[in-house]
CSV table of C-alpha atoms in Angstrom, one decimal:
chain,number,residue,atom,x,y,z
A,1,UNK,CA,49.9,-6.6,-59.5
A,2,UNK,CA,46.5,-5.2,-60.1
A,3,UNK,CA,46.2,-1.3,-59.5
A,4,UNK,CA,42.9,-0.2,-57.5
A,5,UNK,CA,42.3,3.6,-59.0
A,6,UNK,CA,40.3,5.9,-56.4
A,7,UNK,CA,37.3,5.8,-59.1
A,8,UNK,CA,37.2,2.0,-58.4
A,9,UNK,CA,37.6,2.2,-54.4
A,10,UNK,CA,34.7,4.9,-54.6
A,11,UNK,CA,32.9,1.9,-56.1
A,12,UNK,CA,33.5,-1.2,-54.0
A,13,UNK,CA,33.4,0.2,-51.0
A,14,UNK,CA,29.2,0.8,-51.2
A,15,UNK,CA,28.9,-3.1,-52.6
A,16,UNK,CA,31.2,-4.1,-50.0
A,17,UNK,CA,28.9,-2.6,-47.0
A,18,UNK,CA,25.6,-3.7,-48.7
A,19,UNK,CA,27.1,-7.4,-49.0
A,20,UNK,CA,27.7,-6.8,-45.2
A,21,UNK,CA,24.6,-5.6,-44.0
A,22,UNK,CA,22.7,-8.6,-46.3
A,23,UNK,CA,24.9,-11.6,-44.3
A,24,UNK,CA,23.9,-9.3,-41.0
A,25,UNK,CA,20.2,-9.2,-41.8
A,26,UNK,CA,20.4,-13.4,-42.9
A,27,UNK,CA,22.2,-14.0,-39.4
A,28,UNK,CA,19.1,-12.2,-37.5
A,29,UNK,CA,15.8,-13.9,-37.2
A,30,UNK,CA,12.8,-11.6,-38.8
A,31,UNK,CA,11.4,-9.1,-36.7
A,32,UNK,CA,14.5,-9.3,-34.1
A,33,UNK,CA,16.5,-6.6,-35.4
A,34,UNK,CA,18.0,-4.7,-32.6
A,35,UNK,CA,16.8,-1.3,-31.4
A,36,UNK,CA,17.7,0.9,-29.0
A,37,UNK,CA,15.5,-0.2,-26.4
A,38,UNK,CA,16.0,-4.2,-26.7
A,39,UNK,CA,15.7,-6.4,-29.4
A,40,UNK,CA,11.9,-5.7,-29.9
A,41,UNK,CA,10.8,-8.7,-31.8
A,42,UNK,CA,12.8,-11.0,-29.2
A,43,UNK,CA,10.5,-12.1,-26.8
A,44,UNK,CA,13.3,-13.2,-24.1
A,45,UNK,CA,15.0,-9.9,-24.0
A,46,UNK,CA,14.0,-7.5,-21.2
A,47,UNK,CA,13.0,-4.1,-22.0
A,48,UNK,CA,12.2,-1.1,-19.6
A,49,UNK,CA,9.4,0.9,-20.9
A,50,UNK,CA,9.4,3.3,-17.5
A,51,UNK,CA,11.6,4.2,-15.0
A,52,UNK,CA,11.1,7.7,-13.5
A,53,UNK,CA,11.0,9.4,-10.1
A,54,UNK,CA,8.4,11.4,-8.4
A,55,UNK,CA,8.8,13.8,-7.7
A,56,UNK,CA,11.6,14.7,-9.7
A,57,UNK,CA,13.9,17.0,-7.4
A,58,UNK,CA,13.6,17.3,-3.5
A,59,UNK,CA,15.3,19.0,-0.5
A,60,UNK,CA,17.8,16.2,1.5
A,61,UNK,CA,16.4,13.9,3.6
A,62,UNK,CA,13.0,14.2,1.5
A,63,UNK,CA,11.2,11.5,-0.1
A,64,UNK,CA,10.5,10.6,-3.6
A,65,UNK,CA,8.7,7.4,-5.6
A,66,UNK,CA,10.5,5.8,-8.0
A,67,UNK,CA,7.8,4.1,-10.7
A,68,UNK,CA,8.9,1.4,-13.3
A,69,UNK,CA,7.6,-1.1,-15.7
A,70,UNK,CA,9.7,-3.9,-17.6
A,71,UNK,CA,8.5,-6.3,-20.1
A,72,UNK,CA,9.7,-9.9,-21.2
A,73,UNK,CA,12.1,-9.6,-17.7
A,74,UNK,CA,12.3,-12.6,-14.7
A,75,UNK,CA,14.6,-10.5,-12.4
A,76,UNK,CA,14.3,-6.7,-11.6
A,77,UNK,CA,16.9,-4.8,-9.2
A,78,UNK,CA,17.4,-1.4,-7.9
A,79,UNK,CA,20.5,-0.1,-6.8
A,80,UNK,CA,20.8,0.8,-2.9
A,81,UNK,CA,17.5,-1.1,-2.9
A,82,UNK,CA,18.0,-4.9,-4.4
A,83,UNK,CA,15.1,-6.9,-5.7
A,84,UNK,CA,12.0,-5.8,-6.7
A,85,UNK,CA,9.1,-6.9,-8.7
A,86,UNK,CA,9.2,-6.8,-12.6
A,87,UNK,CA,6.8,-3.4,-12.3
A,88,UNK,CA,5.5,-1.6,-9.5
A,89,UNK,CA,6.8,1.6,-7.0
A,90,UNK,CA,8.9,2.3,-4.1
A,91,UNK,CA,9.4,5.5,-2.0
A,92,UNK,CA,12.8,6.3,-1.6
A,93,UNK,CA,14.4,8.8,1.0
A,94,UNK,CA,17.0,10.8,-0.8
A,95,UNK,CA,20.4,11.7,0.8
A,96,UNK,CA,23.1,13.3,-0.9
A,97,UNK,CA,23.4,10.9,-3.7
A,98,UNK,CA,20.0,10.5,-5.4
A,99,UNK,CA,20.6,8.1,-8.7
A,100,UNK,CA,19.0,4.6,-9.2
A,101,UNK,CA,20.1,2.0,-11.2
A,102,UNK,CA,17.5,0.0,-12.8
A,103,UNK,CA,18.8,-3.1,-14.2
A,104,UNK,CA,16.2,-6.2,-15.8
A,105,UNK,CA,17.3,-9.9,-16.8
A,106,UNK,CA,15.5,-11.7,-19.5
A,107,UNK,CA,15.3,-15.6,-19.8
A,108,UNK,CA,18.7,-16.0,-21.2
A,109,UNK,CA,20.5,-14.0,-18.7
A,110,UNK,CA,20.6,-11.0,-21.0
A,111,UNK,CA,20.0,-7.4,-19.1
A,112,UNK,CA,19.5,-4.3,-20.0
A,113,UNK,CA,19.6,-1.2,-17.5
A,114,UNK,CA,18.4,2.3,-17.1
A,115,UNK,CA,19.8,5.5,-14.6
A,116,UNK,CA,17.2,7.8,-12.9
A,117,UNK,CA,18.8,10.7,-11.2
A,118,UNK,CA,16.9,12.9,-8.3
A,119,UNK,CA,17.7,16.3,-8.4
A,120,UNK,CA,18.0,18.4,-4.6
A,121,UNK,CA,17.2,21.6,-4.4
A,122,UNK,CA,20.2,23.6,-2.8
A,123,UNK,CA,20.7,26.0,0.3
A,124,UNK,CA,21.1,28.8,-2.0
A,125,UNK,CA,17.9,27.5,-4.5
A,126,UNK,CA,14.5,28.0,-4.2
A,127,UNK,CA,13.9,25.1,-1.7
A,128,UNK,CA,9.7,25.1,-1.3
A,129,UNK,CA,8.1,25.2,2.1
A,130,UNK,CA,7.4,22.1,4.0
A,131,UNK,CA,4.0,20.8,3.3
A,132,UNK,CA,1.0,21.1,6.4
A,133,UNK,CA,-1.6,19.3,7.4
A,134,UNK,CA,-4.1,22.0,8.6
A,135,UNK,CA,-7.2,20.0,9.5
A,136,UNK,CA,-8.3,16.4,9.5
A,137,UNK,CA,-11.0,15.5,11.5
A,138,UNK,CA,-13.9,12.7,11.8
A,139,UNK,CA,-17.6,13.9,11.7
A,140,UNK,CA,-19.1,11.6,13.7
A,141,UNK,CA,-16.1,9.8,15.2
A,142,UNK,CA,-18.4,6.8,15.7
A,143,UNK,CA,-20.8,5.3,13.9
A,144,UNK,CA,-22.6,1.7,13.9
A,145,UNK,CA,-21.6,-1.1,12.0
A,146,UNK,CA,-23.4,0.1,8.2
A,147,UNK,CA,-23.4,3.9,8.8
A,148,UNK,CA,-20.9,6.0,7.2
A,149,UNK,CA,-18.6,9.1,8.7
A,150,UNK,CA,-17.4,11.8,7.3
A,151,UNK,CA,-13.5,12.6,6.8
A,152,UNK,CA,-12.4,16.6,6.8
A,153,UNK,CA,-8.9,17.1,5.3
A,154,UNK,CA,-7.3,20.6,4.4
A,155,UNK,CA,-3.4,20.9,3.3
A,156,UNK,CA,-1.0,23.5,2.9
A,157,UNK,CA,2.0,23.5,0.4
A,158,UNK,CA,1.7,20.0,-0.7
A,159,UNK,CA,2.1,18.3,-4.0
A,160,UNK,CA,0.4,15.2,-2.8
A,161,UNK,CA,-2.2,13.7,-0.5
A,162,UNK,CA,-3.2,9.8,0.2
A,163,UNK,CA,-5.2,8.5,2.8
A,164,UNK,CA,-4.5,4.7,3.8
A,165,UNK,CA,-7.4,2.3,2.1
A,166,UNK,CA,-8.6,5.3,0.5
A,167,UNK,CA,-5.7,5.9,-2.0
A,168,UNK,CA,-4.7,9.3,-3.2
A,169,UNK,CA,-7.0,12.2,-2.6
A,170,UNK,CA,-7.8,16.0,-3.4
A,171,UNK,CA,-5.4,18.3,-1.4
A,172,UNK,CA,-8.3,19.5,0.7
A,173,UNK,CA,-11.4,17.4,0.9
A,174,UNK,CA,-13.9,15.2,2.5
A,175,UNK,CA,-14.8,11.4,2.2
A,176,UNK,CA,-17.9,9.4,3.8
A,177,UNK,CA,-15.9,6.4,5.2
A,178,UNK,CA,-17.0,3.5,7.1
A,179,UNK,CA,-16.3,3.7,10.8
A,180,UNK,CA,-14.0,1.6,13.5
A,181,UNK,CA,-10.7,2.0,11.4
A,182,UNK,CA,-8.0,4.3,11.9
A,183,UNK,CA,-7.2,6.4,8.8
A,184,UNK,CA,-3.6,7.9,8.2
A,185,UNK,CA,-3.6,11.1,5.6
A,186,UNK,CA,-0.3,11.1,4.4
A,187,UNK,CA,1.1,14.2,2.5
A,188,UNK,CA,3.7,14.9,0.2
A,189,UNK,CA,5.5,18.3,-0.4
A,190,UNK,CA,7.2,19.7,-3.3
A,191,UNK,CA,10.9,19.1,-2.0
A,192,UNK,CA,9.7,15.3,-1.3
A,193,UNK,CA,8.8,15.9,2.7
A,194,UNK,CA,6.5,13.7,3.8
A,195,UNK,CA,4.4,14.4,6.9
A,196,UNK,CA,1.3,12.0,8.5
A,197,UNK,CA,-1.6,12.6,10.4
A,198,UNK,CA,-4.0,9.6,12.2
A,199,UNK,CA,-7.4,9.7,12.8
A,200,UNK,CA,-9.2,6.6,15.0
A,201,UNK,CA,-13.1,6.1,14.0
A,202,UNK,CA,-15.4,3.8,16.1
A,203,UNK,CA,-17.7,1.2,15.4
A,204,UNK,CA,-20.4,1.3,17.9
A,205,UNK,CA,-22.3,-2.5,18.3
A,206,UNK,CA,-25.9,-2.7,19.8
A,207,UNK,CA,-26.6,-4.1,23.1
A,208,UNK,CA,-29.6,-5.3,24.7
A,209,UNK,CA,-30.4,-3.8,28.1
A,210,UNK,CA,-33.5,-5.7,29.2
A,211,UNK,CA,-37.4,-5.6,28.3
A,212,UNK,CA,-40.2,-3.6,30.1
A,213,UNK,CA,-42.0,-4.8,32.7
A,214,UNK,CA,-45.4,-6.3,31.2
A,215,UNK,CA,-47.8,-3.5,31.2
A,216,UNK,CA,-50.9,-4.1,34.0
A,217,UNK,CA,-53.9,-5.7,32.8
A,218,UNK,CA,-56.9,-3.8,32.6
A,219,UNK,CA,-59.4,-4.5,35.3
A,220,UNK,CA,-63.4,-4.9,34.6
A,221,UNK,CA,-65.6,-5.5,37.3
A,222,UNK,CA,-62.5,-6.0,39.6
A,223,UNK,CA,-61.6,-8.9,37.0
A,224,UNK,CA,-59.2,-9.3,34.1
A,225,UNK,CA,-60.6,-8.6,30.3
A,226,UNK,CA,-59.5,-11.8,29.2
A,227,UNK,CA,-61.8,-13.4,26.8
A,228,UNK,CA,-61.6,-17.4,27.8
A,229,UNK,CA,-59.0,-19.3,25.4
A,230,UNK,CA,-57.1,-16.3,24.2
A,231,UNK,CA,-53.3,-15.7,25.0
A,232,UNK,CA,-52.5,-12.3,26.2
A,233,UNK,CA,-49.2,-11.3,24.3
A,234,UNK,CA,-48.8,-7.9,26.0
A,235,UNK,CA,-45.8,-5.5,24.0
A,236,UNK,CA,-42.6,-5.7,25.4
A,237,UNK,CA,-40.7,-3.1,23.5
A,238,UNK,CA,-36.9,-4.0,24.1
A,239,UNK,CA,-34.7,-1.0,25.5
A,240,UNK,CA,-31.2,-1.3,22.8
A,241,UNK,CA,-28.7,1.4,23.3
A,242,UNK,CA,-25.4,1.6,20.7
A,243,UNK,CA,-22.2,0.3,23.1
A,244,UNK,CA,-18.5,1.9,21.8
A,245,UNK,CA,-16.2,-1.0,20.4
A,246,UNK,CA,-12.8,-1.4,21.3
A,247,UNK,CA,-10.5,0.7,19.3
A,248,UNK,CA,-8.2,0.0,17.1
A,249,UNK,CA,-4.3,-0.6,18.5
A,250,UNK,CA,-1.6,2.2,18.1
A,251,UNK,CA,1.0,0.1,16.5
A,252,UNK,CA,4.3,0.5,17.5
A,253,UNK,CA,7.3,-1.2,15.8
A,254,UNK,CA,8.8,-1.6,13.5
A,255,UNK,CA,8.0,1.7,11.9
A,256,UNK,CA,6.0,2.3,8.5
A,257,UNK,CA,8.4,2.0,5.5
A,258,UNK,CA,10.9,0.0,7.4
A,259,UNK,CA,13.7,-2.1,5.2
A,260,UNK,CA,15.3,-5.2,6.4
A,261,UNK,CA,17.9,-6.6,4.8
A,262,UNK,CA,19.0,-9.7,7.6
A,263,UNK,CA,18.3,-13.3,6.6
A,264,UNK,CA,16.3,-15.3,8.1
A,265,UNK,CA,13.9,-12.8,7.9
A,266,UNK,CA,12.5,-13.1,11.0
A,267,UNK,CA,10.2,-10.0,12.2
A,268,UNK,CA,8.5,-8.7,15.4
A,269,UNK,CA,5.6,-7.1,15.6
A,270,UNK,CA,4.4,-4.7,18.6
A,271,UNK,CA,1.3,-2.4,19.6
A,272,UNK,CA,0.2,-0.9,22.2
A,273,UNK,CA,-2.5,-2.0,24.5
A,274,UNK,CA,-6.1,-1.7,24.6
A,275,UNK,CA,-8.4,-1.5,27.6
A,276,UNK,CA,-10.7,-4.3,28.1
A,277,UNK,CA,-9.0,-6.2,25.2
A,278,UNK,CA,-8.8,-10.4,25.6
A,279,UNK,CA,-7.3,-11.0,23.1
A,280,UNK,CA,-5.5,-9.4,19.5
A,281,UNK,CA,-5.7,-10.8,15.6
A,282,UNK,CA,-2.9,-9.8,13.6
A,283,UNK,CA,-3.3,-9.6,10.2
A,284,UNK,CA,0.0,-9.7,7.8
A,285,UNK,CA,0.0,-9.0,4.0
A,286,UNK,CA,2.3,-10.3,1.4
A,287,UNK,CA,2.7,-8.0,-1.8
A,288,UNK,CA,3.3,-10.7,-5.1
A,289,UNK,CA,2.3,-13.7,-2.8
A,290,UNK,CA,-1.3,-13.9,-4.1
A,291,UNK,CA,-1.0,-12.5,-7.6
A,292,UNK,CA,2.1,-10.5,-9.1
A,293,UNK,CA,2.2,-7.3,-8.5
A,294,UNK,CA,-0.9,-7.3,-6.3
A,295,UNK,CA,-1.2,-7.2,-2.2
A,296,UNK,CA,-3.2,-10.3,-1.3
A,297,UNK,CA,-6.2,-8.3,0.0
A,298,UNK,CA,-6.5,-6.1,-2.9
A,299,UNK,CA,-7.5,-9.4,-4.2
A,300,UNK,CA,-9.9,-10.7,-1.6
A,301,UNK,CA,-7.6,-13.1,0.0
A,302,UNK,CA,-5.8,-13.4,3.1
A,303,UNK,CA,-2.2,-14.0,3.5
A,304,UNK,CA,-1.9,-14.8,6.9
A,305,UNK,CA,-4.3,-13.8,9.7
A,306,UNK,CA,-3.2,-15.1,13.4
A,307,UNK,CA,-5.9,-15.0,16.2
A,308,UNK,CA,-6.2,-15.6,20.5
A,309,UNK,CA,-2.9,-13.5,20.6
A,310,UNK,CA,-2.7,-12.6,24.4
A,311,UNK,CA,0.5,-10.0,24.4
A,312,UNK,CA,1.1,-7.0,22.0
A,313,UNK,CA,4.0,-8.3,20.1
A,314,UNK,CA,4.2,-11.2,17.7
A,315,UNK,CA,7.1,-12.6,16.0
A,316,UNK,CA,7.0,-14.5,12.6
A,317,UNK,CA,9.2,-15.0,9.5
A,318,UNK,CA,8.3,-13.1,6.7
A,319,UNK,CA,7.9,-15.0,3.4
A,320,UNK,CA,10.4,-13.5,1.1
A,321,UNK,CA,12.5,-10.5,0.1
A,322,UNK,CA,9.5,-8.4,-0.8
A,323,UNK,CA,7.4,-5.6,0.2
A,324,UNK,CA,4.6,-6.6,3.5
A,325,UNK,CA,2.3,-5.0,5.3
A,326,UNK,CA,0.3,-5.6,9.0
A,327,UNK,CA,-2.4,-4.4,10.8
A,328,UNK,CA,-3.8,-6.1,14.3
A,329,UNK,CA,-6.9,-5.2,16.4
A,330,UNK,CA,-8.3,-6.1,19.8
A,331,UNK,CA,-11.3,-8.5,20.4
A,332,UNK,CA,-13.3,-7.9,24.0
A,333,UNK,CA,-14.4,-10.5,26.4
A,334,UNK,CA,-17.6,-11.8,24.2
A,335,UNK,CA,-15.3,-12.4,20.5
A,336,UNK,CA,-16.5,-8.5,19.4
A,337,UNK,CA,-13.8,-7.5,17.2
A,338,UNK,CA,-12.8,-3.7,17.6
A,339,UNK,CA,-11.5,-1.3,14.9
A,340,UNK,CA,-8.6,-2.2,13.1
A,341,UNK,CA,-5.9,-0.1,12.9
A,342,UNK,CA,-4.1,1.6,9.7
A,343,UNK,CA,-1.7,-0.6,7.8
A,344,UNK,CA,1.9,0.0,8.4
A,345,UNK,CA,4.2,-1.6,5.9
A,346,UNK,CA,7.6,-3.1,5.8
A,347,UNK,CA,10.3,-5.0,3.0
A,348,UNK,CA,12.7,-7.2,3.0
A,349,UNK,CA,15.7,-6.4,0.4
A,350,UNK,CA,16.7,-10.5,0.4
């Protein structure tokens, strides 16, 4: 029987981890040791390198964006909220349970997740005032086609202001803007409320009236002073006044930020009507179609566009369980199209 003294345990037990943590180290590919945010070396494992909300803490029934980015991952999903693209946003509406779940899947079906938690303030807090929207005007509200206009905004308690085709903007501010589009300011308060104001613009088109009458020819000796052989041009100045285009559509349903989650995803659009309108293009967008993590038209292309419709509604099925967006305007009599209206956007959660 061989004795072990506690001078000898004190000993083997250091060579006896080191001898582990060498066969660990052989069993693991260089540059693949684990960390605690994936294995960093491993190009198939996911790995979040964001997830956060903002803003971070907001009243009930407020609104907050949640922001990520994942690396190395083929499958992103969001609890309450399903798939989403591997990086990007979403605005959430918070009730009384405010955490997200992020969860990634690399190649080899390994995941990793991350929790995000929005905080509410409570009837007893400090719960901010509900943001305003004290001006936000147009200046012309018509322009022709070329000419700019000039956007007014002023805000009150808010935390954040956007403008649609703009982007985000100074809380109070003004913005030369081309004309015949309806812009939406949309502001964002400290407790997440969101409130929206629209303003239509209009493009106006030049139209011919008619020319003047040729001027009289001047008389000598009761005869014309036309020299023989030469063509009298006289000036004929043509009268052009500007004409107001059609404006853009008030769109209807189904409302900005809507989420879907029925299969097939078939979707009906509606506006309302414009006078002296023949016809309506609608124009839908595709967020990912085109190029990942990109809406089509941000990249000069055009998911689809459908022309010669003779209601207000339309009814299509949407491509996939992503985020879209749509925006229609009216065309008169003579193929002049009017102003488009804002984008409204929509998702589909599969």
């Amino acid at each position: 029987m061989i004795n072990v003294t506690k001078r000898d345990r004190q000993i083997a037990f250091p060579a006896v981890v080191s001898i582990l943590m060498l066969l660990f180290c052989a069993c693991v590919p260089q540059g693949q040791m684990p960390t605690s945010g994936g294995w960093s070396g491993d190009s198939a494992y996911p790995v979040i390198e964001k997830f956060e909300a903002y803003p971070p803490k907001v009243t009930e029934g407020g609104t907050s964006t949640l922001h990520w980015r994942t690396r190395n991952a083929i499958s992103v999903t969001i609890s309450g909220i399903g798939e989403v693209p591997t990086s990007g946003s979403r605005e959430v509406t918070i009730g009384k349970e405010g955490t997200y779940v992020l969860t990634a899947a690399g190649r080899d079906g390994r995941t990793v997740s991350h929790e995000k938690n929005i905080g509410m303030y409570t009837i007893a807090g400090n719960i901010p005032k509900p943001p305003i929207i004290e001006k936000f005007e147009a200046h012309p509200p018509g322009a022709m086609a070329g000419d700019t206009i000039t956007l007014r905004w002023r805000t009150r308690n808010a935390l954040s202001a956007a403008i649609s085709g703009i982007g985000n903007v100074p809380l109070n501010g003004e913005r030369a803007v081309a004309p015949g589009i309806t812009y939406v300011l949309t502001v964002t308060g400290y407790g997440g409320q969101r409130i929206t104001a629209e303003r239509g613009t209009t493009v106006y088109q030049p139209q011919v009236i008619g020319e003047n009458p040729d001027p009289p020819l001047q008389l000598k000796d009761d005869k014309p002073a036309i020299i023989p052989g030469e063509i009298v041009r006289p000036n004929r100045p043509i009268r052009v006044i500007p004409i107001r285009a059609l404006p853009a559509p008030m769109l209807q349903s189904p409302p900005s930020g809507k989420r879907f989650s029925h299969y097939p995803r078939r979707t009906t659009l509606s506006w309302s009507a414009v006078q002296g309108a023949a016809a309506y293009t609608v124009e839908i967008d595709c967020y990912g179609c085109c190029r990942a993590n990109r809406w089509c038209t941000d990249i000069g292309r055009t998911h689809k566009m459908v022309k010669s419709i003779r209601s207000t509604t339309y009814t299509f099925n949407f491509v996939g369980a992503q985020p879209g967006r749509w925006r229609v305007w009216a065309v008169d009599q003579n193929g002049n199209p009017g102003g488009k209206s804002a984008w409204w956007t929509f998702s589909y959660t599969r």
